[in-house]
Coordinates of C-alpha atoms in Angstrom, one line a residue:
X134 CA 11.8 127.5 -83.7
X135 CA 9.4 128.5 -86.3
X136 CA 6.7 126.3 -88.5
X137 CA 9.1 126.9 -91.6
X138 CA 12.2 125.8 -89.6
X139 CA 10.4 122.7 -88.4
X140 CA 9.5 121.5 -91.4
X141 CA 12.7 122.1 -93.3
X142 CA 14.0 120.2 -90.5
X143 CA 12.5 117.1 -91.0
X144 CA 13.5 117.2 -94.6
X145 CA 17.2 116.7 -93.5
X146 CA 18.7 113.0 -94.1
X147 CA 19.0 111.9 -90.5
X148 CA 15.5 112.4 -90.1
X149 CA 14.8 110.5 -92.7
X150 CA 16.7 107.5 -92.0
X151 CA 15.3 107.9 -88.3
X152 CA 11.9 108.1 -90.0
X153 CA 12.8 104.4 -91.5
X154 CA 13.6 102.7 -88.5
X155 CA 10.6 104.3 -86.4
X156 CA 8.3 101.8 -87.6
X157 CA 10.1 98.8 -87.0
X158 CA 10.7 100.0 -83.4
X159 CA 6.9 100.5 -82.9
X160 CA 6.4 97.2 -84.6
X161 CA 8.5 95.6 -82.1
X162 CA 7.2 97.4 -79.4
X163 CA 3.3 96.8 -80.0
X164 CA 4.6 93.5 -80.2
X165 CA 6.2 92.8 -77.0
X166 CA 3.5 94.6 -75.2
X167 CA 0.6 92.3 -77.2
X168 CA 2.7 89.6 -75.3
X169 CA 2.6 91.1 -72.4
X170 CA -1.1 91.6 -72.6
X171 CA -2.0 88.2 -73.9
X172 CA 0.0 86.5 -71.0
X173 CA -1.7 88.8 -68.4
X174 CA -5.0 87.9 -69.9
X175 CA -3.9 83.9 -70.0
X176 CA -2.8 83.7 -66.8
X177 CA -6.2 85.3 -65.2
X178 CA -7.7 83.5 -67.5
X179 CA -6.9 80.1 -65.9
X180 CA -7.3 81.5 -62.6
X181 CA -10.3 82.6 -63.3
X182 CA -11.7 79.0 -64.5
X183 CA -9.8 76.9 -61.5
X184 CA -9.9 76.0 -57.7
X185 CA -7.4 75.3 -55.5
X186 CA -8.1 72.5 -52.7
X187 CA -5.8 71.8 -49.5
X188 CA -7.9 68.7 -47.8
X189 CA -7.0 67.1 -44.4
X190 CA -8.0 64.2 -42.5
X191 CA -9.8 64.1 -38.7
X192 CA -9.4 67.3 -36.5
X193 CA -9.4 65.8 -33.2
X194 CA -9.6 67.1 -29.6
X195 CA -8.6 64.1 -27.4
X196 CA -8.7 64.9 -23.4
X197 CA -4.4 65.3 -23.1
X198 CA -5.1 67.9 -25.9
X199 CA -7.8 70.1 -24.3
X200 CA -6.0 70.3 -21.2
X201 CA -2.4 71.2 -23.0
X202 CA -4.7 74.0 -24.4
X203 CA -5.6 75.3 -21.2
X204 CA -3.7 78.6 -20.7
X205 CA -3.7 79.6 -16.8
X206 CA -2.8 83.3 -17.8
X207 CA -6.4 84.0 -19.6
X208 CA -8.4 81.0 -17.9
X209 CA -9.2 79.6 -21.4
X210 CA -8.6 77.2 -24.0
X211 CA -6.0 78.3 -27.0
X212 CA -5.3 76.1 -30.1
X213 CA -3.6 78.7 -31.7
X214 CA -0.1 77.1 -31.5
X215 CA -1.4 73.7 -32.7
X216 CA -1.8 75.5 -36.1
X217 CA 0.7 78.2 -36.7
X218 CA 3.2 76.5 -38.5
X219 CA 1.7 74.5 -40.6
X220 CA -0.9 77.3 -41.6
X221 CA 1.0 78.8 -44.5
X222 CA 1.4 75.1 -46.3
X223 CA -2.5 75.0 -46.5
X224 CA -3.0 78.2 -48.5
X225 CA -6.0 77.3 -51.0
X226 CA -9.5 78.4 -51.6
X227 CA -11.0 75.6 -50.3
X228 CA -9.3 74.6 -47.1
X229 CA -11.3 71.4 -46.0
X230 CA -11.2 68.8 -43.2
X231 CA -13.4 66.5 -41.1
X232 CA -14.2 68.3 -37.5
X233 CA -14.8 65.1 -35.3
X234 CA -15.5 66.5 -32.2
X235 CA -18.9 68.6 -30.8
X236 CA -18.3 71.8 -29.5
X237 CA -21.1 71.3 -26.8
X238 CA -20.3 74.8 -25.3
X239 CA -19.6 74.0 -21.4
X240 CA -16.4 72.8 -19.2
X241 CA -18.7 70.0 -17.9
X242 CA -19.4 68.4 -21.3
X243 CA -14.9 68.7 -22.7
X244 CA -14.0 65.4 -23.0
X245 CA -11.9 63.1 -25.5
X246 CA -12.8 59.6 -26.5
X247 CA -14.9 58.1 -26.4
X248 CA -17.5 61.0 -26.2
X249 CA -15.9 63.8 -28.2
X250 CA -16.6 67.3 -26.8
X251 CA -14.3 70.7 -27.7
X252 CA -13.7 74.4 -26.5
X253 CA -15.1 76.6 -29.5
X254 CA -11.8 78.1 -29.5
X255 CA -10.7 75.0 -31.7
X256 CA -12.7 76.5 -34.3
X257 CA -11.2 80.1 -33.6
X258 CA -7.5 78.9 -34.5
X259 CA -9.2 76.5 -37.4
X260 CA -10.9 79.9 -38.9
X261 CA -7.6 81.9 -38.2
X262 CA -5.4 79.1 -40.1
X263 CA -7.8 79.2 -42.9
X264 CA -10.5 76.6 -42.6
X265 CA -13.7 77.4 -44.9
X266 CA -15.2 73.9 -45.1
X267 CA -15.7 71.6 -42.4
X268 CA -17.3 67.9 -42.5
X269 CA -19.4 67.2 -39.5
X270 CA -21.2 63.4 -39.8
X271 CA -18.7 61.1 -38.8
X272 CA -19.0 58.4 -36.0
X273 CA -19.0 60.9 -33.3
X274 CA -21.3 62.9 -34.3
X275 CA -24.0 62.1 -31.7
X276 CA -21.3 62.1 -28.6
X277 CA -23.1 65.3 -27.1
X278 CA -26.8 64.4 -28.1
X279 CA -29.4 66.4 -30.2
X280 CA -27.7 69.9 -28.4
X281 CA -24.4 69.0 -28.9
X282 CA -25.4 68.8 -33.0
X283 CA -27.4 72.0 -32.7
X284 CA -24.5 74.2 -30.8
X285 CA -22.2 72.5 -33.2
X286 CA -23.1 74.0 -36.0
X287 CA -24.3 77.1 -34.4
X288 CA -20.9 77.9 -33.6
X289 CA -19.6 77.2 -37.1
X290 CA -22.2 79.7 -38.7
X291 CA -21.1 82.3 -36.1
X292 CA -17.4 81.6 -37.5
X293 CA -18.7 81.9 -41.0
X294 CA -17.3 78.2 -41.5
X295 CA -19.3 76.2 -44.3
X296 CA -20.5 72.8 -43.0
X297 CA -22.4 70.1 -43.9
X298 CA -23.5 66.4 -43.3
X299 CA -25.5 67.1 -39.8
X300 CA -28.2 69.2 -39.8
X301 CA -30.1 70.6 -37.3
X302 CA -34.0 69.4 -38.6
X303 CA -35.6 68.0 -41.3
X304 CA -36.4 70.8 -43.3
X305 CA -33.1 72.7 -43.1
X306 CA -31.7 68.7 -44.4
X307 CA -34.0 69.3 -47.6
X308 CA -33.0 73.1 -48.1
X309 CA -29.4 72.3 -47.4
X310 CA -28.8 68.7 -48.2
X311 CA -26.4 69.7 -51.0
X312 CA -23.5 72.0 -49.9
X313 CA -23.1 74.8 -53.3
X314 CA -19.4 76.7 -53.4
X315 CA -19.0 79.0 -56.0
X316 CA -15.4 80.2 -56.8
X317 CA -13.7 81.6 -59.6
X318 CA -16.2 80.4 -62.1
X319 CA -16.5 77.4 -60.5
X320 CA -19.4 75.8 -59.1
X321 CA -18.8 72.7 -56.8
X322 CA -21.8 70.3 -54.8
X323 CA -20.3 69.1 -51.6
X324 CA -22.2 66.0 -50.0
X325 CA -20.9 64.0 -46.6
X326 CA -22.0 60.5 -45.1
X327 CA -20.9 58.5 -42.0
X328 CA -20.8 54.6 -41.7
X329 CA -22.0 54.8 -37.5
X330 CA -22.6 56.8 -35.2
X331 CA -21.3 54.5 -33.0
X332 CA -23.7 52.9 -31.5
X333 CA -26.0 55.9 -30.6
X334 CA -29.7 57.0 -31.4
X335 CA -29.4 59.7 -33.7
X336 CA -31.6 62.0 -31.8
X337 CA -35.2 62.8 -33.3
X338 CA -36.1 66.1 -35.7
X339 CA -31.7 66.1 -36.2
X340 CA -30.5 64.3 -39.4
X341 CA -27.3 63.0 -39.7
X342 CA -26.1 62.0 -43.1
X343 CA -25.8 57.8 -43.1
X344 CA -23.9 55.9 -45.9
X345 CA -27.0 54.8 -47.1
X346 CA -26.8 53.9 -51.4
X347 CA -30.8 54.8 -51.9
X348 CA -29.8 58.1 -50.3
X349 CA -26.6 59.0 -51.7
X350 CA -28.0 58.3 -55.1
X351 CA -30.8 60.2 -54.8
X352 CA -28.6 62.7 -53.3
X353 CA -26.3 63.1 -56.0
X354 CA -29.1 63.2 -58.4
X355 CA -30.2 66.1 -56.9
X356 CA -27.1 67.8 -57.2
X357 CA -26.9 66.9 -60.6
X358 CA -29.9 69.3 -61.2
X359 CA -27.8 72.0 -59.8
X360 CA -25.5 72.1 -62.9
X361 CA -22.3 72.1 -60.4
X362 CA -18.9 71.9 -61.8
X363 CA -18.1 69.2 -60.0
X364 CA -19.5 66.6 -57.1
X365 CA -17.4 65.9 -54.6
X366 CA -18.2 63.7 -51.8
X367 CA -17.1 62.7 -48.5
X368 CA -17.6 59.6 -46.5
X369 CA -16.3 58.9 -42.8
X370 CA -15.6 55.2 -43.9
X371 CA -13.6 52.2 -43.3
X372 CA -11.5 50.0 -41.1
X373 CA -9.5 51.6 -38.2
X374 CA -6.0 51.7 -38.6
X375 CA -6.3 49.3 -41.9
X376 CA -3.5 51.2 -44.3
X377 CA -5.3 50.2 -47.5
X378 CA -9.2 50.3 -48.2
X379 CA -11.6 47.7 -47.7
X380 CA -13.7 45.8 -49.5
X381 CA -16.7 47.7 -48.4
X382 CA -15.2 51.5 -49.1
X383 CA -14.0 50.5 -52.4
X384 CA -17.5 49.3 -53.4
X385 CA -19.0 52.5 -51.5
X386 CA -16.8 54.8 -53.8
X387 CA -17.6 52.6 -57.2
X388 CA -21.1 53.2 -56.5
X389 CA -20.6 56.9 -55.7
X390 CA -18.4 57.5 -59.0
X391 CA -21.3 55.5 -61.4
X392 CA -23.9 57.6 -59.8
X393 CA -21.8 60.4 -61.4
X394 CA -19.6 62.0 -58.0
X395 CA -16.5 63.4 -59.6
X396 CA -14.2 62.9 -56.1
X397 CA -14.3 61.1 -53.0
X398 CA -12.4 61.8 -49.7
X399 CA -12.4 59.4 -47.3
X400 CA -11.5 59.3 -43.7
X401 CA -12.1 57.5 -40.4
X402 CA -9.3 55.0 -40.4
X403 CA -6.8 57.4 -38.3
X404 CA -4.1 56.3 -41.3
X405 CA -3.1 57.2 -44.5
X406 CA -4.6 55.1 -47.9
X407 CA -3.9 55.4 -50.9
X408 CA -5.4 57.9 -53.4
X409 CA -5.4 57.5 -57.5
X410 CA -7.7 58.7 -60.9
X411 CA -10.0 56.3 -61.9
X412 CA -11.4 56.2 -65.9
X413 CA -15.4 55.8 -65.0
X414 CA -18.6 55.8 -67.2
X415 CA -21.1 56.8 -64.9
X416 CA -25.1 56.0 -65.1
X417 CA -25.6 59.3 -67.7
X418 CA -23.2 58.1 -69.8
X419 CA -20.7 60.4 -69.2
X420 CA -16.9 58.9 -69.1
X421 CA -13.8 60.6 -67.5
X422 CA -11.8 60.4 -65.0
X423 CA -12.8 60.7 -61.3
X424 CA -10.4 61.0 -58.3
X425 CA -10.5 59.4 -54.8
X426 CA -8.7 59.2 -51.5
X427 CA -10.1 56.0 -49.6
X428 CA -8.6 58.1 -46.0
X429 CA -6.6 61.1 -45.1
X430 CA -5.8 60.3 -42.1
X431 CA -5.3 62.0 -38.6
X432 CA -4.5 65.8 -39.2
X433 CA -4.5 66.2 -35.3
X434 CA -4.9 64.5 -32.3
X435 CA -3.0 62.5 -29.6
X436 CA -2.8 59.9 -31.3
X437 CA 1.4 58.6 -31.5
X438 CA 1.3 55.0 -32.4
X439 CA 3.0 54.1 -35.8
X440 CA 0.9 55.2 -38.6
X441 CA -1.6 57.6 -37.0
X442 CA 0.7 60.2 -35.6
X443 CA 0.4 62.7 -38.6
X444 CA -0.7 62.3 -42.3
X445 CA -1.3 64.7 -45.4
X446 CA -2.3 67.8 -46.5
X447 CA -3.7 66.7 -49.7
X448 CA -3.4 69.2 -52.8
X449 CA -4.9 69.7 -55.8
X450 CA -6.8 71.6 -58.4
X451 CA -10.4 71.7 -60.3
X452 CA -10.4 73.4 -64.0
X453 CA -13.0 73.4 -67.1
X454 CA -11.0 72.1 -70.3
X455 CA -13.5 72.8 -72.8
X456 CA -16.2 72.3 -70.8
X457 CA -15.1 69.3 -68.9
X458 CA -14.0 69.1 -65.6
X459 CA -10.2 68.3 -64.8
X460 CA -8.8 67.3 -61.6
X461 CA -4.6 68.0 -61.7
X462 CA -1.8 69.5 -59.3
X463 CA -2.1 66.7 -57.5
X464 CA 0.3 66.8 -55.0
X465 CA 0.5 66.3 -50.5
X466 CA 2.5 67.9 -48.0
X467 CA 3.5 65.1 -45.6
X468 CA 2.8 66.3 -41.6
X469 CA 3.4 65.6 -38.3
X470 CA 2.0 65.9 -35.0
X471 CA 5.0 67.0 -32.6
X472 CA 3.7 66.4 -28.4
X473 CA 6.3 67.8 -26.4
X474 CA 6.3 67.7 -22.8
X475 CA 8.1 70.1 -20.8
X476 CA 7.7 70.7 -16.8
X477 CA 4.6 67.8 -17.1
X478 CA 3.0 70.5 -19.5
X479 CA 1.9 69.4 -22.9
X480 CA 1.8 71.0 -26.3
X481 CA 0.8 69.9 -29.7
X482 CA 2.5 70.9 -32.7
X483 CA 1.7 70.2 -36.4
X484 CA 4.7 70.3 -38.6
X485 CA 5.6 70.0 -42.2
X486 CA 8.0 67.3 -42.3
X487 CA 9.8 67.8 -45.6
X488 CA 10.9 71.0 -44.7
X489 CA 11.7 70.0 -41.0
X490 CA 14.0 67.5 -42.7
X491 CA 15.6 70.1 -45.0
X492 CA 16.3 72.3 -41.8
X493 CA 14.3 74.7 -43.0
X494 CA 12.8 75.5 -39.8
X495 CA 13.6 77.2 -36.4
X496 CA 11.6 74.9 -33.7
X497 CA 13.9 72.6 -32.6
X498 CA 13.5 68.7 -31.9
X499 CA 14.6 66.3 -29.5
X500 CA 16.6 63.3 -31.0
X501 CA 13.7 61.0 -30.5
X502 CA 11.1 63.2 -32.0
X503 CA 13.2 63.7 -35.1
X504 CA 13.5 59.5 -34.9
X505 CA 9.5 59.3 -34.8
X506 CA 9.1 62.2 -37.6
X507 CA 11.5 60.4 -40.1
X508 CA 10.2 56.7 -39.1
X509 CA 7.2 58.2 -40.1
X510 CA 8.3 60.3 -43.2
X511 CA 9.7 56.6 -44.5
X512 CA 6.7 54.9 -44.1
X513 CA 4.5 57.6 -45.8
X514 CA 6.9 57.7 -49.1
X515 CA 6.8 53.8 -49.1
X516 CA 2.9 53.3 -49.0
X517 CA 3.1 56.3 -51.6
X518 CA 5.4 55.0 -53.9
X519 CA 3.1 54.6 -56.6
X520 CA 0.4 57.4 -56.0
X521 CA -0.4 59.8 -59.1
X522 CA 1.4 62.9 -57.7
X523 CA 2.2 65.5 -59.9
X524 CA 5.1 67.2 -60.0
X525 CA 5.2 70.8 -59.2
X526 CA 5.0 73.6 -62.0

């Protein structure tokens, strides 16, 4: 076609009625993809700007445990199945939970209660399910002496697993007293106390973290220099097997919110307590709300009286609103620890019990472990009744 026959072309009516309409069609389209665009940038946006949590209670190792993980075919120790279902139901970026055992690094020193001692292949399946933060002063943190403390946390650096609340002298206490986690824009302060050590010496040159107000506010203080995000503390606190906080927690976590912590997570007690937002005005002055769980109770161990044979994986969500921190998604995935004995061999199971009750899952479960799992699916939604969950997005 030549120039003169294209341009006579476009001089015809259909082109020009076509020529009419093009603009509203481009119009429409620059719209929809602004949309488009916009949403994309929204929705990074917030992602950006928030963290997602998934917190549990006490990882335990009693003795029945260790020797269920024995496996004769590679003369080890293998956790592995203790996690594997539950593992997708803690997807988060910080996956965090109380390790209250030592990992003392010889088949001499395994041993359950009362003097805590695990394979480090308990922290293999705890890295391969997701774990990045793990607690270590709680009452048995001393159960293996000054090495037992040492190895501990040797073995969590060579896993590349954060930790915090023992340390391994005084000067790496003053470089590392405050745990920093930077994600997504986000920069949180992690700090972690015990009540006890049960009894025993904390070895000399070790520190481990003591519930201790002159400390903790001096602690959070220097956080606050920090310029974190948010200040979220952990305390091994509270009365064993007691299903709603004491009189000394809840003064613990008063003090902790008006020295200006943001969260607490508690644990020790081996059963659920509640958790709720509380509206504080802190010692700077500073008024919002703060967010606590007085104990998380037992993720694992052999534990199977009423009460402390599961507990929660606790969700929820840290985001700046205009500069202020906001603590929402708040929601828990009730589970349960499933023993099953077959041929006098044990395992050890975690499940999540909501879908277990929708039939939702495979494993199958003998008429008395589906009793215990519901027993204790009824008594979690009771003492939860009137938690501030949030419902799902």
């Amino acid at each position: 076609m030549t120039e003169e026959n294209m341009q006579s072309n476009e001089e015809t009516p259909i082109k020009k009625n076509a020529a009419r309409r093009f603009p509203f069609s481009i119009y429409f389209a620059l719209v929809v993809t602004f949309a488009v665009i916009f949403s994309f940038y929204m929705n990074n946006k917030t992602t950006s700007d928030t963290v997602e949590f998934s917190v549990v209670g006490d990882i335990m190792t009693h003795e029945p445990q260790i020797r269920a993980a024995y496996n004769n075919d590679c003369s080890c120790y293998d956790f592995a199945n203790t996690f594997d279902i539950i593992a997708p139901h803690l997807k988060a970026d910080v996956i965090l939970g109380n390790l209250e055992t030592t990992l003392p690094g010889s088949v001499l020193k395994f041993a359950g209660y009362p003097r805590f001692g695990a394979p480090d292949s308990l922290i293999t399946a705890l890295t391969k399910t997701g774990f990045n933060i793990l607690t270590t002063a709680n009452n048995h943190s001393v159960d293996k002496g000054k090495d037992g403390i040492i190895r501990t946390l040797d073995v969590l650096d060579k896993y590349g697993i954060a930790h915090l609340g023992t340390y391994r002298s005084a000067e790496e206490h003053k470089q590392n007293r405050v745990l920093l986690v930077e994600k997504n824009n986000m920069k949180m302060a992690f700090l972690n106390y015990t009540f006890s050590t049960n009894g025993i010496e904390i070895p000399k040159s070790v520190v481990v973290n003591m519930v201790k107000k002159k400390k903790i506010s001096a602690d959070i203080a220097h956080a606050k220099t920090l310029k974190p995000d948010a200040i979220i503390v952990i305390y091994h606190f509270g009365t064993e097997y007691a299903r709603q906080p004491d009189s000394y927690q809840k003064d613990i976590v008063n003090f902790t919110f008006k020295e200006g912590a943001d969260i607490v997570l508690g644990g020790h007690p081996h059963v659920l307590q509640p958790f709720k937002k509380l509206t504080v005005k802190d010692k700077y002055e500073e008024t919002k709300d703060r967010f606590v769980i007085y104990s998380l109770g037992n993720f694992v161990s052999n534990q199977q009286r009423r009460y402390t044979d599961g507990g929660i994986i606790l969700k929820f969500r840290l985001r700046k609103e205009e500069g202020v921190l906001v603590v929402d998604k708040i929601q828990y995935v009730p589970i349960w620890v499933h023993l099953q004995v077959q041929d006098e061999k044990r395992s050890y199971t975690i499940l999540p019990v909501e879908s277990y009750l929708k039939g939702e899952n495979s494993k199958t479960l003998s008429e008395n472990a589906l009793k215990r799992m519901t027993l204790f699916y009824t008594d979690l939604t009771a003492h939860y009744k009137n938690v501030p969950v949030d419902k799902p997005e």
